[in-house]
PDB file of C-alpha atoms in Angstrom:
ATOM      1  CA  MET A 261       4.062   4.881 -13.930  1.00 61.00           C
ATOM      2  CA  PRO A 262       1.625   4.294 -10.986  1.00 61.00           C
ATOM      3  CA  LYS A 263      -0.311   7.348  -9.773  1.00 75.00           C
ATOM      4  CA  PRO A 264       0.763   9.099  -6.482  1.00 80.00           C
ATOM      5  CA  PHE A 265      -0.318   6.889  -3.414  1.00 83.00           C
ATOM      6  CA  PRO A 266       1.554   8.897  -0.391  1.00 87.00           C
ATOM      7  CA  ALA A 267       0.100   6.708   2.386  1.00 86.00           C
ATOM      8  CA  LEU A 268       1.023   3.445   0.262  1.00 85.00           C
ATOM      9  CA  PRO A 269       4.263   4.090  -1.390  1.00 87.00           C
ATOM     10  CA  GLY A 270       6.662   1.736  -3.176  1.00 86.00           C
ATOM     11  CA  PHE A 271       7.134  -1.524  -1.710  1.00 87.00           C
ATOM     12  CA  TYR A 272       3.519  -1.290  -0.009  1.00 88.00           C
ATOM     13  CA  TYR A 273       1.934  -0.074  -3.290  1.00 86.00           C
ATOM     14  CA  TYR A 274       3.180  -3.177  -5.403  1.00 84.00           C
ATOM     15  CA  PHE A 275       2.664  -5.750  -2.236  1.00 84.00           C
ATOM     16  CA  PHE A 276      -0.927  -4.714  -1.452  1.00 83.00           C
ATOM     17  CA  LEU A 277      -2.417  -3.844  -4.423  1.00 81.00           C
ATOM     18  CA  TYR A 278      -0.836  -6.507  -6.857  1.00 79.00           C
ATOM     19  CA  LEU A 279       0.755  -9.420  -4.710  1.00 77.00           C
ATOM     20  CA  GLU A 280      -1.333 -10.072  -2.251  1.00 74.00           C
ATOM     21  CA  PRO A 281      -4.829  -9.884  -3.951  1.00 66.00           C
ATOM     22  CA  ARG A 282      -3.270 -12.196  -6.445  1.00 61.00           C
ATOM     23  CA  PRO A 283      -3.032 -15.483  -4.458  1.00 50.00           C
ATOM     24  CA  GLY A 284      -6.561 -15.596  -3.106  1.00 48.00           C
ATOM     25  CA  ALA A 285      -8.771 -17.388  -4.929  1.00 45.00           C
ATOM     26  CA  ALA A 286      -7.256 -18.461  -8.108  1.00 47.00           C
ATOM     27  CA  TRP A 287      -4.034 -20.066  -5.916  1.00 49.00           C
ATOM     28  CA  PHE A 288      -6.804 -21.525  -3.203  1.00 54.00           C
ATOM     29  CA  TYR A 289      -8.504 -23.271  -5.985  1.00 49.00           C
ATOM     30  CA  HIS A 290      -5.563 -24.924  -7.716  1.00 50.00           C
ATOM     31  CA  GLU A 291      -3.925 -25.933  -4.516  1.00 55.00           C
ATOM     32  CA  LEU A 292      -7.313 -27.645  -3.439  1.00 47.00           C
ATOM     33  CA  VAL A 293      -8.574 -28.745  -6.744  1.00 38.00           C
ATOM     34  CA  PRO A 294      -5.710 -28.973  -9.378  1.00 37.00           C
ATOM     35  CA  SER A 295      -6.558 -27.448 -12.817  1.00 42.00           C
ATOM     36  CA  GLY A 296      -8.452 -29.779 -14.981  1.00 53.00           C
ATOM     37  CA  THR A 297      -9.111 -32.084 -12.585  1.00 57.00           C
ATOM     38  CA  PRO A 298     -12.476 -32.486 -11.332  1.00 54.00           C
ATOM     39  CA  ALA A 299     -13.443 -33.193  -7.901  1.00 53.00           C
ATOM     40  CA  PRO A 300     -13.307 -36.829  -6.747  1.00 58.00           C
ATOM     41  CA  GLU A 301     -16.742 -38.698  -6.369  1.00 62.00           C
ATOM     42  CA  GLY A 302     -18.186 -38.948  -3.215  1.00 63.00           C
ATOM     43  CA  ILE A 303     -17.372 -35.456  -1.621  1.00 66.00           C
ATOM     44  CA  PRO A 304     -20.400 -34.512   0.350  1.00 71.00           C
ATOM     45  CA  ASP A 305     -22.353 -31.512  -1.069  1.00 76.00           C
ATOM     46  CA  ARG A 306     -21.865 -29.516   2.245  1.00 82.00           C
ATOM     47  CA  THR A 307     -18.023 -29.931   1.927  1.00 74.00           C
ATOM     48  CA  VAL A 308     -18.161 -28.708  -1.919  1.00 71.00           C
ATOM     49  CA  ALA A 309     -20.281 -25.626  -0.889  1.00 77.00           C
ATOM     50  CA  ALA A 310     -17.966 -24.717   2.064  1.00 79.00           C
ATOM     51  CA  VAL A 311     -14.994 -24.751  -0.559  1.00 76.00           C
ATOM     52  CA  TRP A 312     -16.698 -22.694  -3.142  1.00 78.00           C
ATOM     53  CA  GLN A 313     -17.845 -20.245  -0.439  1.00 86.00           C
ATOM     54  CA  LEU A 314     -14.252 -20.021   0.822  1.00 84.00           C
ATOM     55  CA  VAL A 315     -13.027 -19.200  -2.469  1.00 78.00           C
ATOM     56  CA  ASN A 316     -15.732 -16.832  -2.863  1.00 84.00           C
ATOM     57  CA  ALA A 317     -14.332 -15.336   0.516  1.00 86.00           C
ATOM     58  CA  TYR A 318     -10.910 -15.206  -0.322  1.00 82.00           C
ATOM     59  CA  MET A 319     -11.989 -13.618  -3.943  1.00 84.00           C
ATOM     60  CA  LEU A 320     -14.139 -11.016  -1.838  1.00 89.00           C
ATOM     61  CA  LEU A 321     -10.959 -10.006  -0.247  1.00 88.00           C
ATOM     62  CA  ALA A 322      -8.893  -9.357  -2.912  1.00 85.00           C
ATOM     63  CA  LEU A 323     -11.676  -7.427  -4.755  1.00 88.00           C
ATOM     64  CA  LEU A 324     -12.027  -5.202  -1.616  1.00 90.00           C
ATOM     65  CA  GLN A 325      -8.409  -4.520  -1.069  1.00 89.00           C
ATOM     66  CA  SER A 326      -7.421  -3.861  -4.860  1.00 87.00           C
ATOM     67  CA  PHE A 327     -10.557  -1.855  -5.854  1.00 92.00           C
ATOM     68  CA  GLY A 328     -10.905  -0.530  -2.416  1.00 93.00           C
ATOM     69  CA  PHE A 329      -6.997   0.663  -2.057  1.00 93.00           C
ATOM     70  CA  ARG A 330      -7.559   2.462  -5.598  1.00 92.00           C
ATOM     71  CA  ALA A 331     -10.714   4.130  -4.623  1.00 95.00           C
ATOM     72  CA  ILE A 332      -9.001   5.487  -1.788  1.00 95.00           C
ATOM     73  CA  ARG A 333      -5.741   6.529  -3.516  1.00 93.00           C
ATOM     74  CA  ASP A 334      -7.974   8.279  -6.346  1.00 94.00           C
ATOM     75  CA  THR A 335     -10.788   9.945  -3.945  1.00 95.00           C
ATOM     76  CA  LEU A 336      -8.208  11.384  -1.419  1.00 95.00           C
ATOM     77  CA  ALA A 337      -5.198  12.144  -3.879  1.00 92.00           C
ATOM     78  CA  ASN A 338      -4.524  15.194  -1.949  1.00 93.00           C
ATOM     79  CA  ASN A 339      -5.197  14.034   1.646  1.00 95.00           C
ATOM     80  CA  PRO A 340      -2.269  11.584   2.412  1.00 94.00           C
ATOM     81  CA  ALA A 341      -3.207  11.742   6.298  1.00 94.00           C
ATOM     82  CA  ALA A 342      -7.070  10.490   5.159  1.00 95.00           C
ATOM     83  CA  GLN A 343      -5.835   8.031   2.930  1.00 95.00           C
ATOM     84  CA  GLU A 344      -3.512   6.421   5.971  1.00 95.00           C
ATOM     85  CA  ARG A 345      -6.227   6.524   8.435  1.00 95.00           C
ATOM     86  CA  ILE A 346      -8.978   4.588   6.215  1.00 96.00           C
ATOM     87  CA  LEU A 347      -5.976   2.324   5.058  1.00 94.00           C
ATOM     88  CA  GLY A 348      -4.930   1.811   8.584  1.00 95.00           C
ATOM     89  CA  ALA A 349      -8.447   0.701   9.667  1.00 95.00           C
ATOM     90  CA  ILE A 350      -8.428  -2.003   6.813  1.00 94.00           C
ATOM     91  CA  MET A 351      -4.817  -3.086   7.331  1.00 94.00           C
ATOM     92  CA  MET A 352      -5.827  -3.423  11.495  1.00 96.00           C
ATOM     93  CA  CYS A 353      -8.936  -5.662  10.095  1.00 95.00           C
ATOM     94  CA  LEU A 354      -6.697  -7.456   8.181  1.00 95.00           C
ATOM     95  CA  ALA A 355      -3.853  -7.774  10.616  1.00 97.00           C
ATOM     96  CA  ILE A 356      -6.234  -9.159  13.111  1.00 97.00           C
ATOM     97  CA  ALA A 357      -7.701 -11.561  10.518  1.00 95.00           C
ATOM     98  CA  ASP A 358      -4.005 -12.623   9.855  1.00 96.00           C
ATOM     99  CA  ALA A 359      -3.319 -13.448  13.423  1.00 97.00           C
ATOM    100  CA  THR A 360      -6.736 -15.475  13.597  1.00 97.00           C
ATOM    101  CA  HIS A 361      -6.348 -17.283  10.420  1.00 94.00           C
ATOM    102  CA  VAL A 362      -2.843 -18.439  11.178  1.00 95.00           C
ATOM    103  CA  ALA A 363      -4.245 -19.576  14.990  1.00 96.00           C
ATOM    104  CA  ALA A 364      -7.018 -21.232  13.351  1.00 91.00           C
ATOM    105  CA  SER A 365      -4.779 -23.230  10.765  1.00 88.00           C
ATOM    106  CA  LEU A 366      -2.124 -23.918  13.380  1.00 91.00           C
ATOM    107  CA  PHE A 367      -5.017 -25.421  15.947  1.00 90.00           C
ATOM    108  CA  SER A 368      -6.880 -27.188  13.002  1.00 85.00           C
ATOM    109  CA  ALA A 369      -3.749 -28.931  11.812  1.00 83.00           C
ATOM    110  CA  PRO A 370      -2.848 -32.493  12.840  1.00 84.00           C
ATOM    111  CA  ALA A 371      -0.655 -32.617  16.225  1.00 87.00           C
ATOM    112  CA  ASP A 372       2.148 -34.574  14.336  1.00 86.00           C
ATOM    113  CA  ILE A 373       2.933 -32.076  11.876  1.00 85.00           C
ATOM    114  CA  ARG A 374       1.614 -28.658  13.587  1.00 88.00           C
ATOM    115  CA  PHE A 375       4.988 -27.332  13.757  1.00 92.00           C
ATOM    116  CA  ASP A 376       6.912 -29.768  11.395  1.00 90.00           C
ATOM    117  CA  ILE A 377       7.070 -27.348   8.327  1.00 91.00           C
ATOM    118  CA  THR A 378       9.069 -30.085   6.479  1.00 88.00           C
ATOM    119  CA  ARG A 379       5.876 -31.937   6.327  1.00 83.00           C
ATOM    120  CA  TRP A 380       3.550 -28.949   5.281  1.00 83.00           C
ATOM    121  CA  ASN A 381       2.090 -28.815   1.825  1.00 79.00           C
ATOM    122  CA  GLY A 382       1.468 -25.671  -0.129  1.00 80.00           C
ATOM    123  CA  MET A 383      -1.789 -24.999   1.602  1.00 80.00           C
ATOM    124  CA  SER A 384      -0.234 -25.170   4.631  1.00 83.00           C
ATOM    125  CA  HIS A 385       2.432 -22.899   3.658  1.00 87.00           C
ATOM    126  CA  GLY A 386      -0.223 -20.352   2.448  1.00 85.00           C
ATOM    127  CA  ASN A 387      -2.432 -20.674   5.382  1.00 87.00           C
ATOM    128  CA  VAL A 388       0.638 -19.905   8.009  1.00 93.00           C
ATOM    129  CA  THR A 389       3.989 -18.890   6.176  1.00 94.00           C
ATOM    130  CA  PHE A 390       2.540 -16.521   3.663  1.00 92.00           C
ATOM    131  CA  VAL A 391       0.088 -15.436   6.168  1.00 94.00           C
ATOM    132  CA  ILE A 392       2.813 -14.521   9.000  1.00 97.00           C
ATOM    133  CA  ILE A 393       4.785 -12.442   6.048  1.00 96.00           C
ATOM    134  CA  LEU A 394       1.446 -10.819   5.190  1.00 94.00           C
ATOM    135  CA  CYS A 395       1.013  -9.579   8.841  1.00 97.00           C
ATOM    136  CA  LEU A 396       4.564  -8.778   8.946  1.00 97.00           C
ATOM    137  CA  VAL A 397       4.461  -6.448   6.051  1.00 96.00           C
ATOM    138  CA  ARG A 398       1.197  -4.557   7.677  1.00 96.00           C
ATOM    139  CA  LEU A 399       2.938  -4.145  10.681  1.00 96.00           C
ATOM    140  CA  ALA A 400       5.815  -2.951   9.055  1.00 96.00           C
ATOM    141  CA  TRP A 401       3.510  -0.339   7.355  1.00 96.00           C
ATOM    142  CA  PHE A 402       2.043   0.843  10.727  1.00 95.00           C
ATOM    143  CA  ALA A 403       5.783   1.164  11.904  1.00 95.00           C
ATOM    144  CA  GLY A 404       6.581   3.550   9.083  1.00 95.00           C
ATOM    145  CA  ILE A 405       9.262   1.330   7.706  1.00 95.00           C
ATOM    146  CA  GLY A 406      10.171   2.531   3.999  1.00 94.00           C
ATOM    147  CA  ARG A 407       7.742   5.324   4.183  1.00 94.00           C
ATOM    148  CA  THR A 408       6.261   8.595   5.564  1.00 92.00           C
ATOM    149  CA  ARG A 409       3.543   8.437   8.035  1.00 93.00           C
ATOM    150  CA  PHE A 410       0.834  11.001   7.767  1.00 92.00           C
ATOM    151  CA  TYR A 411      -1.409   9.911  10.439  1.00 92.00           C
ATOM    152  CA  PHE A 412      -0.168   6.925  12.455  1.00 87.00           C
ATOM    153  CA  GLY A 413       2.614   7.855  14.736  1.00 84.00           C
ATOM    154  CA  GLN A 414       1.954  11.533  14.443  1.00 82.00           C
ATOM    155  CA  PRO A 415       1.288  13.876  17.580  1.00 80.00           C
ATOM    156  CA  THR A 416      -2.165  14.170  18.249  1.00 76.00           C
ATOM    157  CA  THR A 417      -3.595  17.499  19.327  1.00 71.00           C
ATOM    158  CA  LYS A 418      -6.640  17.752  21.622  1.00 70.00           C
ATOM    159  CA  LYS A 419      -9.297  20.326  20.870  1.00 68.00           C
ATOM    160  CA  THR A 420     -10.255  22.575  23.795  1.00 68.00           C
ATOM    161  CA  ALA A 421     -13.744  23.475  24.578  1.00 63.00           C
TER     162      ALA A 421
END
């Protein structure tokens, strides 16, 4: 049974700690370079370096989210408002990155297939469809759907001097 994590309960716990970190580096690597198949000859060194750096960036995001969220849960176990405030800051950054990633993916796609999802491959769906789903789940978390809100959406009290 998972440790209590009031700011990231049930569905959100499994989604953000187990599902989202998983597709990162491994999925990206296998989609670009199928397992057991070496890169074709003639790919420029800069391209190879850029692909490995992108795989590393996906892995970094997965590790930060996986270990960072667990650290928040363990360190602030008795302070759900602080858990939620820190998670919210991270989720906001990730939601902005989701939106810019989808926009960049669509903008860089060839015009004839940009909005023809029947012609997309797995990488296109990963970069657009899956990222939209991630962003929608983040927005649902902010809206408090399926969870108790401890910080976001709570009335604020102003300090008087």
